[in-house]
Coordinates of C-alpha atoms in Angstrom, one line a residue:
X291 CA 0.0 0.0 0.0
X292 CA 2.9 2.4 -0.6
X293 CA 1.4 3.5 -3.9
X294 CA -0.5 6.7 -4.2
X295 CA -4.1 6.8 -5.2
X296 CA -5.8 9.6 -7.0
X297 CA -8.9 9.3 -4.8
X298 CA -9.5 7.6 -1.5
X299 CA -13.1 7.0 -0.3
X300 CA -13.6 6.3 3.4
X301 CA -16.8 4.3 4.1
X302 CA -18.5 1.4 2.3
X303 CA -22.1 2.6 2.7
X304 CA -24.3 4.0 0.0
X305 CA -22.5 7.3 -0.3
X306 CA -19.0 5.7 -0.3
X307 CA -20.0 3.0 -2.9
X308 CA -21.3 5.7 -5.3
X309 CA -18.3 7.9 -4.7
X310 CA -15.7 5.2 -5.3
X311 CA -17.5 3.8 -8.4
X312 CA -18.0 7.3 -9.8
X313 CA -14.4 8.4 -9.3
X314 CA -13.1 5.2 -10.9
X315 CA -15.5 5.6 -13.9
X316 CA -13.8 9.0 -14.5
X317 CA -10.4 7.3 -14.7
X318 CA -9.1 8.0 -11.2
X319 CA -7.1 5.4 -9.4
X320 CA -9.4 4.9 -6.5
X321 CA -9.2 3.2 -3.1
X322 CA -12.4 2.3 -1.1
X323 CA -11.4 2.1 2.5
X324 CA -14.0 0.4 4.8
X325 CA -14.1 -1.3 8.2
X326 CA -15.4 -4.6 6.8
X327 CA -15.6 -5.7 3.2
X328 CA -18.5 -8.0 4.2
X329 CA -20.7 -5.1 5.0
X330 CA -20.1 -3.0 1.8
X331 CA -23.6 -1.9 0.6
X332 CA -25.2 -2.8 3.9
X333 CA -28.8 -1.6 4.2
X334 CA -28.5 -0.5 7.9
X335 CA -32.1 0.5 8.3
X336 CA -35.1 -0.2 6.0
X337 CA -34.7 -2.8 3.2
X338 CA -35.9 -0.5 0.4
X339 CA -34.6 1.9 -2.2
X340 CA -36.7 4.8 -3.6
X341 CA -40.0 6.3 -2.9
X342 CA -41.5 9.8 -3.5
X343 CA -38.6 12.3 -3.9
X344 CA -36.1 9.6 -3.0
X345 CA -37.0 7.6 -6.2
X346 CA -36.3 10.7 -8.2
X347 CA -32.7 10.8 -6.7
X348 CA -32.2 7.1 -7.5
X349 CA -33.2 7.6 -11.2
X350 CA -30.9 10.6 -11.4
X351 CA -27.9 8.7 -9.9
X352 CA -28.7 6.0 -12.4
X353 CA -28.8 8.5 -15.3
X354 CA -25.2 9.4 -14.4
X355 CA -24.3 5.6 -14.5
X356 CA -24.4 5.1 -10.8
X357 CA -24.8 1.7 -9.3
X358 CA -27.7 2.0 -6.7
X359 CA -30.6 1.4 -9.1
X360 CA -29.0 -1.6 -10.8
X361 CA -28.2 -3.2 -7.4
X362 CA -31.8 -2.6 -6.2
X363 CA -33.2 -4.2 -9.4
X364 CA -31.0 -7.2 -8.9
X365 CA -32.2 -7.6 -5.3
X366 CA -35.9 -6.4 -5.7
X367 CA -38.5 -8.6 -4.1
X368 CA -41.4 -6.1 -3.8
X369 CA -41.7 -3.2 -6.3
X370 CA -44.3 -0.5 -6.2
X371 CA -44.7 2.9 -7.8
X372 CA -46.0 5.2 -5.1
X373 CA -48.5 8.0 -6.0
X374 CA -49.4 6.1 -9.2
X375 CA -52.9 7.7 -9.3
X376 CA -51.2 11.1 -9.4
X377 CA -49.3 12.9 -12.1
X378 CA -45.9 11.7 -13.3
X379 CA -44.1 14.5 -11.6
X380 CA -44.8 13.1 -8.1
X381 CA -44.8 9.4 -8.7
X382 CA -42.1 7.6 -6.7
X383 CA -40.6 4.3 -7.9
X384 CA -39.6 2.1 -4.9
X385 CA -38.0 -1.3 -4.6
X386 CA -38.0 -3.4 -1.5
X387 CA -34.8 -5.5 -1.6
X388 CA -33.4 -8.7 -0.3
X389 CA -30.6 -7.5 2.0
X390 CA -28.2 -10.2 1.1
X391 CA -28.8 -9.9 -2.6
X392 CA -28.4 -6.1 -2.5
X393 CA -25.0 -6.4 -0.7
X394 CA -23.9 -9.0 -3.2
X395 CA -25.0 -6.8 -6.2
X396 CA -23.2 -3.7 -4.9
X397 CA -20.0 -5.7 -4.1
X398 CA -20.1 -7.3 -7.6
X399 CA -20.5 -4.0 -9.3
X400 CA -17.6 -2.5 -7.3
X401 CA -15.3 -5.4 -7.9
X402 CA -16.0 -5.3 -11.6
X403 CA -15.1 -1.6 -11.8
X404 CA -11.7 -1.0 -13.4
X405 CA -9.4 1.3 -11.5
X406 CA -11.0 0.6 -8.1
X407 CA -9.2 -1.2 -5.2
X408 CA -11.1 -2.2 -2.0
X409 CA -9.2 -2.4 1.4
X410 CA -10.5 -3.4 4.8
X411 CA -8.9 -1.0 7.4
X412 CA -10.0 1.7 9.9
X413 CA -9.2 5.3 8.9
X414 CA -7.9 6.9 12.0
X415 CA -6.2 10.1 10.8
X416 CA -5.8 12.6 8.0
X417 CA -2.5 14.2 6.9
X418 CA -2.5 17.6 5.3
X419 CA 0.0 19.1 2.8
X420 CA 1.7 22.5 3.0
X421 CA -1.2 24.2 1.4
X422 CA -3.6 22.9 4.1
X423 CA -5.2 20.4 1.7
X424 CA -5.4 16.6 1.9
X425 CA -2.2 14.6 1.5
X426 CA -2.8 11.1 3.0
X427 CA -5.0 8.9 5.1
X428 CA -3.6 7.2 8.2
X429 CA -5.0 3.8 9.2
X430 CA -5.4 2.0 12.5
X431 CA -2.8 -0.6 11.5
X432 CA -0.1 2.0 10.9
X433 CA -0.3 2.6 7.2
X434 CA 0.0 5.9 5.4
X435 CA -1.8 6.0 2.1
X436 CA -1.2 9.1 0.0
X437 CA -4.0 10.5 -2.2
X438 CA -4.8 13.4 -4.5
X439 CA -8.3 13.9 -3.0
X440 CA -10.3 12.3 -0.2
X441 CA -14.0 11.6 0.1
X442 CA -15.3 10.9 3.6
X443 CA -18.6 9.1 4.0
X444 CA -18.9 7.9 7.6
X445 CA -22.7 7.7 7.8
X446 CA -23.6 7.3 11.5
X447 CA -20.1 6.1 12.5
X448 CA -18.6 9.5 13.5
X449 CA -18.5 9.0 17.3
X450 CA -21.7 7.0 16.9
X451 CA -23.5 5.8 20.1
X452 CA -26.5 3.4 20.2
X453 CA -29.3 4.0 22.7
X454 CA -31.7 1.3 23.9
X455 CA -33.5 2.6 27.0
X456 CA -30.8 3.5 29.5
X457 CA -28.2 1.4 27.7
X458 CA -25.5 3.2 25.7
X459 CA -23.3 1.3 23.3
X460 CA -20.5 3.0 21.3
X461 CA -21.1 1.9 17.7
X462 CA -21.6 3.1 14.2
X463 CA -24.4 0.5 13.9
X464 CA -25.1 -2.8 15.6
X465 CA -21.9 -4.9 15.7
X466 CA -19.6 -2.2 14.3
X467 CA -17.2 0.1 16.1
X468 CA -17.6 3.9 15.8
X469 CA -15.1 6.2 14.0
X470 CA -13.5 8.2 16.8
X471 CA -10.1 8.9 15.3
X472 CA -11.7 10.6 12.3
X473 CA -13.9 12.8 14.5
X474 CA -10.8 13.9 16.4
X475 CA -9.1 14.6 13.0
X476 CA -12.0 16.8 11.9
X477 CA -11.8 18.7 15.2
X478 CA -8.1 19.3 14.6
X479 CA -9.0 20.6 11.1
X480 CA -11.4 23.0 12.7
X481 CA -14.6 21.6 11.0
X482 CA -17.9 22.6 12.6
X483 CA -19.3 19.5 14.2
X484 CA -22.7 18.9 15.8
X485 CA -24.9 15.9 16.9
X486 CA -27.9 14.4 15.1
X487 CA -29.8 11.2 15.8
X488 CA -31.8 8.7 13.8
X489 CA -33.3 5.3 14.7
X490 CA -34.5 1.9 13.6
X491 CA -37.4 -0.4 14.6
X492 CA -37.1 -3.8 16.2
X493 CA -36.9 -6.7 13.7
X494 CA -39.5 -9.4 13.9
X495 CA -39.6 -13.2 13.3
X496 CA -42.0 -13.5 10.3
X497 CA -42.9 -17.0 11.4
X498 CA -44.5 -15.6 14.6
X499 CA -46.7 -13.1 12.7
X500 CA -50.4 -13.9 12.1
X501 CA -50.4 -12.9 8.4
X502 CA -53.9 -14.1 7.9
X503 CA -55.2 -11.4 10.2
X504 CA -53.6 -8.6 8.3
X505 CA -54.3 -6.6 5.2
X506 CA -52.0 -7.8 2.4
X507 CA -50.1 -5.4 0.2
X508 CA -49.0 -6.8 -3.1
X509 CA -46.5 -5.1 -5.4
X510 CA -46.9 -4.0 -9.0
X511 CA -47.4 -6.6 -11.7
X512 CA -45.3 -6.4 -13.7
X513 CA -42.6 -4.8 -11.4
X514 CA -41.0 -1.7 -13.0
X515 CA -37.2 -1.6 -12.8
X516 CA -35.5 1.4 -11.2
X517 CA -32.5 1.4 -13.6
X518 CA -32.7 2.2 -17.3
X519 CA -30.2 -0.6 -17.8
X520 CA -32.4 -3.3 -16.3
X521 CA -34.6 -5.1 -18.8
X522 CA -36.9 -6.8 -16.2
X523 CA -37.1 -7.8 -12.5
X524 CA -36.4 -11.6 -12.3
X525 CA -36.7 -12.3 -8.5
X526 CA -39.8 -13.8 -7.0
X527 CA -42.0 -11.1 -5.6
X528 CA -43.3 -11.2 -2.0
X529 CA -46.4 -9.7 -0.4
X530 CA -46.1 -7.3 2.5
X531 CA -48.6 -6.8 5.3
X532 CA -50.1 -3.8 7.0
X533 CA -50.9 -3.5 10.7
X534 CA -51.2 -0.4 13.0
X535 CA -50.6 0.8 16.5
X536 CA -53.6 0.9 18.8
X537 CA -54.8 3.0 21.7
X538 CA -53.2 0.3 23.9
X539 CA -49.9 0.8 22.1
X540 CA -50.1 4.6 22.7
X541 CA -51.0 4.2 26.4
X542 CA -48.0 1.9 26.9
X543 CA -45.6 4.3 25.2
X544 CA -46.9 7.3 27.2
X545 CA -46.4 5.4 30.4
X546 CA -42.8 4.6 29.5
X547 CA -41.7 7.8 27.8
X548 CA -39.3 8.4 30.7
X549 CA -37.4 5.2 29.7
X550 CA -37.0 6.4 26.1
X551 CA -33.5 7.6 25.4
X552 CA -34.9 10.7 23.6
X553 CA -37.5 11.7 26.1
X554 CA -35.4 10.6 29.1
X555 CA -32.8 13.3 28.2
X556 CA -30.0 11.0 27.2
X557 CA -29.8 12.1 23.6
X558 CA -29.1 15.7 22.6
X559 CA -29.1 15.3 18.8
X560 CA -32.2 16.2 16.8
X561 CA -34.0 13.4 15.0
X562 CA -35.6 13.4 11.5
X563 CA -38.9 15.2 11.2
X564 CA -40.2 13.1 8.3
X565 CA -39.3 9.7 9.8
X566 CA -40.0 10.2 13.5
X567 CA -39.7 7.5 16.2
X568 CA -43.0 6.0 17.5
X569 CA -42.5 8.0 20.7
X570 CA -42.4 11.2 18.7
X571 CA -45.5 10.2 16.8
X572 CA -47.5 9.5 20.0
X573 CA -46.4 12.8 21.6
X574 CA -46.6 15.0 18.5
X575 CA -49.9 13.6 17.1
X576 CA -51.6 12.9 20.4
X577 CA -55.1 13.1 18.8
X578 CA -54.4 10.1 16.5
X579 CA -55.4 6.7 17.8
X580 CA -53.5 4.7 15.2
X581 CA -50.4 4.9 13.0
X582 CA -49.9 2.5 10.1
X583 CA -47.1 -0.1 10.3
X584 CA -45.8 -1.8 7.1
X585 CA -44.5 -5.3 7.6
X586 CA -41.7 -5.8 5.0
X587 CA -39.9 -9.1 4.6
X588 CA -36.1 -8.6 4.5
X589 CA -35.2 -11.5 2.1
X590 CA -36.5 -14.4 0.1
X591 CA -34.7 -17.0 2.4
X592 CA -34.8 -14.8 5.5
X593 CA -37.7 -14.9 8.1
X594 CA -36.8 -11.4 9.4
X595 CA -39.5 -8.8 9.0
X596 CA -38.9 -5.0 9.1
X597 CA -41.9 -3.2 10.8
X598 CA -41.7 0.2 9.0
X599 CA -43.0 3.0 11.1
X600 CA -42.1 2.2 14.7
X601 CA -38.4 3.1 15.2
X602 CA -37.8 3.4 18.9
X603 CA -35.3 3.8 21.7
X604 CA -37.5 2.2 24.4
X605 CA -36.1 -0.6 26.5
X606 CA -36.3 -4.1 25.1
X607 CA -39.1 -5.3 27.4
X608 CA -41.2 -2.3 26.6
X609 CA -40.6 -2.9 22.9
X610 CA -41.9 -6.5 23.2
X611 CA -45.0 -5.4 25.1
X612 CA -45.6 -2.6 22.5
X613 CA -45.4 -5.1 19.6
X614 CA -47.9 -7.4 21.3
X615 CA -50.6 -4.7 21.3
X616 CA -50.8 -4.5 17.5
X617 CA -53.1 -6.6 15.3
X618 CA -51.5 -9.7 14.0
X619 CA -48.4 -9.3 16.3
X620 CA -49.6 -10.5 19.7
X621 CA -47.3 -13.5 19.5
X622 CA -44.6 -11.9 17.4
X623 CA -41.0 -12.4 18.6
X624 CA -38.4 -9.7 18.4
X625 CA -35.1 -11.0 16.9
X626 CA -33.3 -7.6 17.3
X627 CA -34.5 -4.6 19.3
X628 CA -34.9 -1.2 17.8
X629 CA -32.5 1.6 18.8
X630 CA -31.7 5.2 18.4
X631 CA -28.2 6.2 17.3
X632 CA -26.6 9.6 17.9
X633 CA -23.6 10.7 15.8
X634 CA -21.5 13.7 14.7
X635 CA -22.0 15.5 11.5
X636 CA -20.3 18.4 9.8
X637 CA -22.3 21.6 9.2
X638 CA -22.7 21.4 5.4
X639 CA -22.4 25.2 5.0
X640 CA -18.7 24.6 5.4
X641 CA -18.8 22.9 1.9
X642 CA -18.7 24.3 -1.6
X643 CA -21.5 23.3 -4.1
X644 CA -19.0 20.6 -5.2
X645 CA -19.2 19.1 -1.6
X646 CA -15.5 20.1 -1.1
X647 CA -14.6 21.5 2.4
X648 CA -13.8 25.2 1.7
X649 CA -11.1 25.4 4.4
X650 CA -9.4 22.0 3.5
X651 CA -8.7 21.7 -0.3
X652 CA -9.3 18.3 -1.8
X653 CA -11.4 17.0 1.1
X654 CA -15.0 16.1 0.2
X655 CA -17.8 15.0 2.4
X656 CA -20.9 13.0 1.4
X657 CA -23.9 11.4 3.1
X658 CA -25.1 11.5 6.7
X659 CA -21.9 13.3 7.7
X660 CA -23.5 16.3 5.9
X661 CA -26.7 16.1 7.9
X662 CA -28.9 14.0 5.6
X663 CA -31.0 10.9 6.2
X664 CA -31.7 8.1 3.8
X665 CA -29.8 5.8 1.4
X666 CA -30.8 7.8 -1.7
X667 CA -29.7 11.2 -0.4
X668 CA -26.4 9.6 0.6
X669 CA -25.9 8.0 -2.8
X670 CA -26.6 11.2 -4.7
X671 CA -24.0 13.1 -2.6
X672 CA -21.5 10.3 -2.9
X673 CA -21.7 10.3 -6.7
X674 CA -21.2 14.1 -6.9
X675 CA -18.4 14.1 -4.4
X676 CA -16.6 11.2 -6.2
X677 CA -16.9 12.9 -9.6
X678 CA -15.5 16.2 -8.2
X679 CA -12.8 14.4 -6.2
X680 CA -11.6 12.7 -9.4
X681 CA -11.5 16.1 -11.2
X682 CA -9.5 17.7 -8.4
X683 CA -7.1 14.8 -8.1
X684 CA -6.2 15.2 -11.8
X685 CA -5.4 18.8 -11.3
X686 CA -8.7 20.2 -12.6
X687 CA -11.4 22.2 -10.8
X688 CA -14.3 20.8 -8.8
X689 CA -17.0 22.1 -11.2
X690 CA -19.3 19.0 -11.6
X691 CA -22.3 20.7 -10.1
X692 CA -26.0 20.4 -11.0
X693 CA -28.4 23.3 -10.6
X694 CA -31.8 23.3 -9.0
X695 CA -33.4 23.5 -12.4
X696 CA -31.5 20.5 -13.7
X697 CA -32.0 17.8 -11.0
X698 CA -33.2 16.9 -7.5
X699 CA -29.5 16.2 -6.8
X700 CA -29.0 19.9 -7.4
X701 CA -31.8 20.8 -5.1
X702 CA -30.4 18.5 -2.4
X703 CA -26.8 19.9 -2.6
X704 CA -28.0 23.5 -2.9
X705 CA -30.2 23.2 0.2
X706 CA -27.4 21.7 2.2
X707 CA -24.6 24.1 1.4
X708 CA -26.7 27.2 1.6
X709 CA -29.3 26.5 4.3
X710 CA -27.4 24.0 6.5
X711 CA -29.5 21.6 8.6
X712 CA -31.2 21.7 12.0
X713 CA -32.4 18.1 11.7
X714 CA -31.6 15.2 9.3
X715 CA -32.5 16.3 5.8
X716 CA -34.9 14.2 3.7
X717 CA -35.7 14.8 0.0
X718 CA -39.3 15.8 -0.7
X719 CA -40.8 16.7 -4.1
X720 CA -42.1 19.9 -2.6
X721 CA -38.5 21.1 -2.2
X722 CA -38.1 21.4 -6.0
X723 CA -39.3 24.6 -7.6
X724 CA -39.5 22.9 -11.1
X725 CA -40.8 19.4 -10.2
X726 CA -42.9 19.2 -13.4
X727 CA -39.6 19.2 -15.3
X728 CA -37.7 17.1 -12.8
X729 CA -39.7 13.9 -13.1
X730 CA -38.4 10.4 -12.3
X731 CA -39.3 9.1 -15.8
X732 CA -37.2 11.7 -17.7
X733 CA -34.0 11.6 -15.5
X734 CA -32.0 10.1 -18.3
X735 CA -33.1 12.6 -20.9
X736 CA -32.2 15.4 -18.5
X737 CA -28.8 14.2 -17.2
X738 CA -27.1 11.5 -19.2
X739 CA -25.7 13.8 -21.8
X740 CA -24.1 15.8 -18.9
X741 CA -22.7 12.6 -17.5
X742 CA -21.2 11.7 -20.9
X743 CA -19.5 15.1 -21.0
X744 CA -18.2 14.6 -17.5
X745 CA -16.8 11.2 -18.5
X746 CA -18.8 9.2 -15.9
X747 CA -21.1 7.4 -18.3
X748 CA -20.1 4.1 -19.9
X749 CA -20.5 3.4 -23.6
X750 CA -23.4 0.9 -23.2
X751 CA -25.5 3.4 -21.3
X752 CA -24.5 6.2 -23.6
X753 CA -25.5 4.3 -26.7
X754 CA -28.9 3.2 -25.2
X755 CA -29.6 6.8 -24.1
X756 CA -28.8 8.4 -27.4
X757 CA -31.0 5.9 -29.2
X758 CA -33.9 6.6 -26.8
X759 CA -33.4 10.4 -26.9
X760 CA -33.6 10.3 -30.7
X761 CA -36.8 8.2 -30.6
X762 CA -38.4 10.6 -28.1
X763 CA -37.5 13.6 -30.3
X764 CA -39.0 11.9 -33.3
X765 CA -42.2 10.8 -31.5
X766 CA -42.7 14.3 -30.0
X767 CA -42.3 15.9 -33.5
X768 CA -44.8 13.6 -35.0
X769 CA -47.2 14.0 -32.1
X770 CA -47.1 17.8 -32.6
X771 CA -47.6 17.7 -36.3
X772 CA -50.1 14.8 -36.7
X773 CA -53.6 16.0 -36.1
X774 CA -57.3 15.3 -36.8
X775 CA -60.5 17.4 -37.1
X776 CA -63.0 17.5 -34.3
X777 CA -65.5 15.8 -36.5
X778 CA -63.2 12.9 -37.2
X779 CA -62.3 12.6 -33.6
X780 CA -66.0 12.6 -32.6
X781 CA -66.7 9.8 -35.1
X782 CA -64.1 7.8 -33.1
X783 CA -65.8 8.5 -29.8
X784 CA -63.7 11.4 -28.7
X785 CA -66.0 14.2 -27.7
X786 CA -64.8 17.8 -28.0
X787 CA -65.9 21.3 -29.1
X788 CA -66.8 21.2 -32.8
X789 CA -65.1 24.4 -33.7
X790 CA -63.4 23.0 -36.8
X791 CA -59.9 23.5 -35.4
X792 CA -57.6 20.5 -35.9
X793 CA -56.2 18.9 -32.7
X794 CA -52.7 17.5 -32.6
X795 CA -51.9 14.1 -30.9
X796 CA -50.5 16.0 -27.9
X797 CA -53.7 18.1 -27.6
X798 CA -55.9 15.0 -27.7
X799 CA -53.7 13.2 -25.2
X800 CA -54.2 16.2 -22.8
X801 CA -58.0 15.8 -22.8
X802 CA -59.1 15.0 -19.2
X803 CA -60.2 11.4 -18.7
X804 CA -59.4 10.4 -22.3
X805 CA -59.5 6.7 -23.0
X806 CA -56.1 5.7 -24.4
X807 CA -57.7 3.1 -26.7
X808 CA -59.7 5.8 -28.4
X809 CA -56.6 7.8 -29.0
X810 CA -54.8 4.8 -30.4
X811 CA -57.8 4.2 -32.8
X812 CA -57.6 7.8 -34.0
X813 CA -53.8 7.7 -34.4
X814 CA -52.8 4.0 -35.0
X815 CA -49.0 4.7 -35.0
X816 CA -49.2 5.2 -31.2
X817 CA -49.8 1.5 -30.7
X818 CA -46.3 0.8 -32.0
X819 CA -44.6 3.0 -29.4
X820 CA -42.6 1.4 -26.5
X821 CA -44.2 2.1 -23.1
X822 CA -41.4 4.4 -22.1
X823 CA -41.9 6.5 -25.3
X824 CA -45.6 6.6 -24.7
X825 CA -45.2 7.8 -21.2
X826 CA -43.0 10.6 -22.4
X827 CA -45.7 11.8 -24.8
X828 CA -48.4 11.6 -22.2
X829 CA -46.3 13.6 -19.7
X830 CA -45.5 16.2 -22.3
X831 CA -49.2 16.5 -23.2
X832 CA -50.3 16.7 -19.6
X833 CA -47.8 19.3 -18.5
X834 CA -47.3 21.3 -21.7
X835 CA -48.9 24.6 -20.6
X836 CA -47.1 24.5 -17.2
X837 CA -43.8 23.4 -18.7
X838 CA -43.7 26.4 -21.0
X839 CA -44.1 28.7 -17.9
X840 CA -41.6 26.7 -15.9
X841 CA -39.1 26.8 -18.7
X842 CA -39.3 30.6 -18.7
X843 CA -38.7 30.6 -15.0
X844 CA -35.8 28.3 -15.4
X845 CA -34.1 30.5 -18.0
X846 CA -34.3 33.4 -15.5
X847 CA -32.8 31.1 -12.8
X848 CA -30.1 30.0 -15.2
X849 CA -29.1 33.6 -15.9
X850 CA -28.7 34.2 -12.2
X851 CA -26.8 31.0 -11.7
X852 CA -24.4 31.9 -14.4
X853 CA -23.6 35.2 -12.6
X854 CA -20.6 33.8 -10.7
X855 CA -19.5 35.4 -7.4
X856 CA -15.7 35.3 -7.1
X857 CA -14.3 33.4 -4.2
X858 CA -12.3 36.4 -3.1
X859 CA -15.1 39.0 -3.3
X860 CA -15.1 41.2 -0.3
X861 CA -18.8 41.7 0.6
X862 CA -17.9 44.4 3.1
X863 CA -17.0 46.8 0.3
X864 CA -20.0 46.2 -1.9
X865 CA -22.0 49.4 -2.1
X866 CA -25.6 49.3 -1.0
X867 CA -25.3 46.3 1.3
X868 CA -26.3 46.7 4.9
X869 CA -24.1 45.4 7.7
X870 CA -26.4 42.4 8.2
X871 CA -26.4 41.5 4.5
X872 CA -22.6 41.7 4.4
X873 CA -22.3 39.4 7.4
X874 CA -24.8 36.9 6.0
X875 CA -23.1 36.8 2.6
X876 CA -19.6 36.7 4.1
X877 CA -20.5 33.7 6.3
X878 CA -22.2 31.7 3.5
X879 CA -19.9 32.6 0.5
X880 CA -22.6 31.8 -2.1
X881 CA -21.1 30.7 -5.5
X882 CA -23.7 32.5 -7.7
X883 CA -26.2 35.4 -7.6
X884 CA -29.0 32.8 -7.7
X885 CA -27.7 30.9 -4.6
X886 CA -27.2 34.3 -2.8
X887 CA -30.9 35.0 -3.3
X888 CA -31.8 31.7 -1.6
X889 CA -29.9 32.4 1.6
X890 CA -32.2 33.0 4.6
X891 CA -32.8 36.7 5.3
X892 CA -31.2 38.0 2.1
X893 CA -33.4 40.8 0.8
X894 CA -34.2 41.6 -2.9
X895 CA -32.5 45.0 -2.4
X896 CA -29.3 43.2 -1.4
X897 CA -29.5 41.0 -4.5
X898 CA -30.0 44.0 -6.7
X899 CA -26.9 45.7 -5.1
X900 CA -24.8 42.6 -5.5
X901 CA -25.9 42.2 -9.1
X902 CA -24.7 45.7 -9.9
X903 CA -21.4 45.1 -8.2
X904 CA -20.9 41.9 -10.1
X905 CA -21.6 43.5 -13.4
X906 CA -19.1 46.3 -12.7
X907 CA -16.5 43.7 -11.6
X908 CA -17.2 41.8 -14.9
X909 CA -16.8 45.0 -16.9
X910 CA -13.4 45.7 -15.2
X911 CA -12.2 42.2 -15.7
X912 CA -12.9 42.4 -19.4

């Protein structure tokens, strides 16, 4: 291990795997450093990938040739598109996975990646160079491994501590030691650290559940793959069950709140608002008598069941009593108790939009260390950090950045580095200003060309994407030009205003409640379209009036995003800025005029003054 790597990635979770694979795809000699090779790709909490908002991120990572979606398809045992009854913009593809198959798929994809080395060792220290930037990683077994750039993806391991009632266990997750040396290294580097917490529910023995007493929840038939590169899902699909808490459950929890690590005052970190513990649900929603609990099998040959919706830090005996109060679970046996975990994270406002630490050149952070929650948010950050680390290691600039108008990945990173976090961040479709454009179904059309330009997309995906993009262009052109008269359409059963004005295919598809079979009869060529092509036409038709308005808004946003703010701009001398505005801008160091406008408390007048100063600066520089 005396050789030098271009990029070292610390951590074999979802962020680390995407970072390592992405950096290596860009041609960087990459080392993935992890505690245990056996736990690479471990699904530490729920056995599922995707969902509303999260599914958008997975599709975008896939569009840039990431590995998460392909691994999820290889392991999928229950696939469902959430919000299917709603418009395409808010539909959330989700795949419940067999844990063992997912780990195996991730490891196989990593081991097949040229230029990537995997090493089991604990990272205990960081060595910096004369310029203050990253020079090497120091391991617990005494090795010094030099690198051109470093990506740290520690998840919940950074001084992690598990809480079960009054018990405290130093751990990054059950059975794994925390990363203490790295936390100390970050303190020495002066990084702003704080504590957050998350949790997980108890695991149940599926053989002790009365499934016949529960509502069954089948998946989609046929199951739709998450990855554009997957032809079809081949695993046997399982049926999940639904139960719920009861008034007896809530009474038991209230009587034992003092034994909860959170409500007993033993945890200082803030938990996730959008995935609260069952204790939080009972306290915050006291008027509700029931909360749904989804019973999700963890594998095809594994009897373990994940009860989604009841993460807890109550003592083990209280957890057992709580489970017994729920329909179908009175005899259910807990095979592993639930727990809360508290850990260090770095304030993401210390990062650039490339996820590089501003004060430590060539150091990148991704995943829960940046204050997020969820596999998908971690994977998206890991991919972007890995691509930028590869660029920096080769002597280039870390400029592989997506804007809010281009991708949910851009929304995620922009929110983190500008707003910071007060609780674990979760992606929601409501966070995107342009969600009609940023759909899960068009992620490849939006991003794969960018990935090709960045050098992170392989030839197979590039060829498939270019063929599909050409087919979409042709189909849209034909759908705009092909038309029929109202009289002809009425003869085919399509009722509309008989004004003599011809209607294009897109206009007909946009009619509310239109029967697709009638449209196919009026325009027979539609029958020959592949389902993915047809869905693109239908989405374009549905959103056409709104898309035109959003495109105009996006052009305005792009102009603001293109107005770059120099890294060395002294905000204290910008005319027209108040002292408060100067302080806020100096602390945040926004990269563009658009990002400055999204900072909390920044006024329109401040943005106008800054725009004038930037135009003058630009005139002087030319």
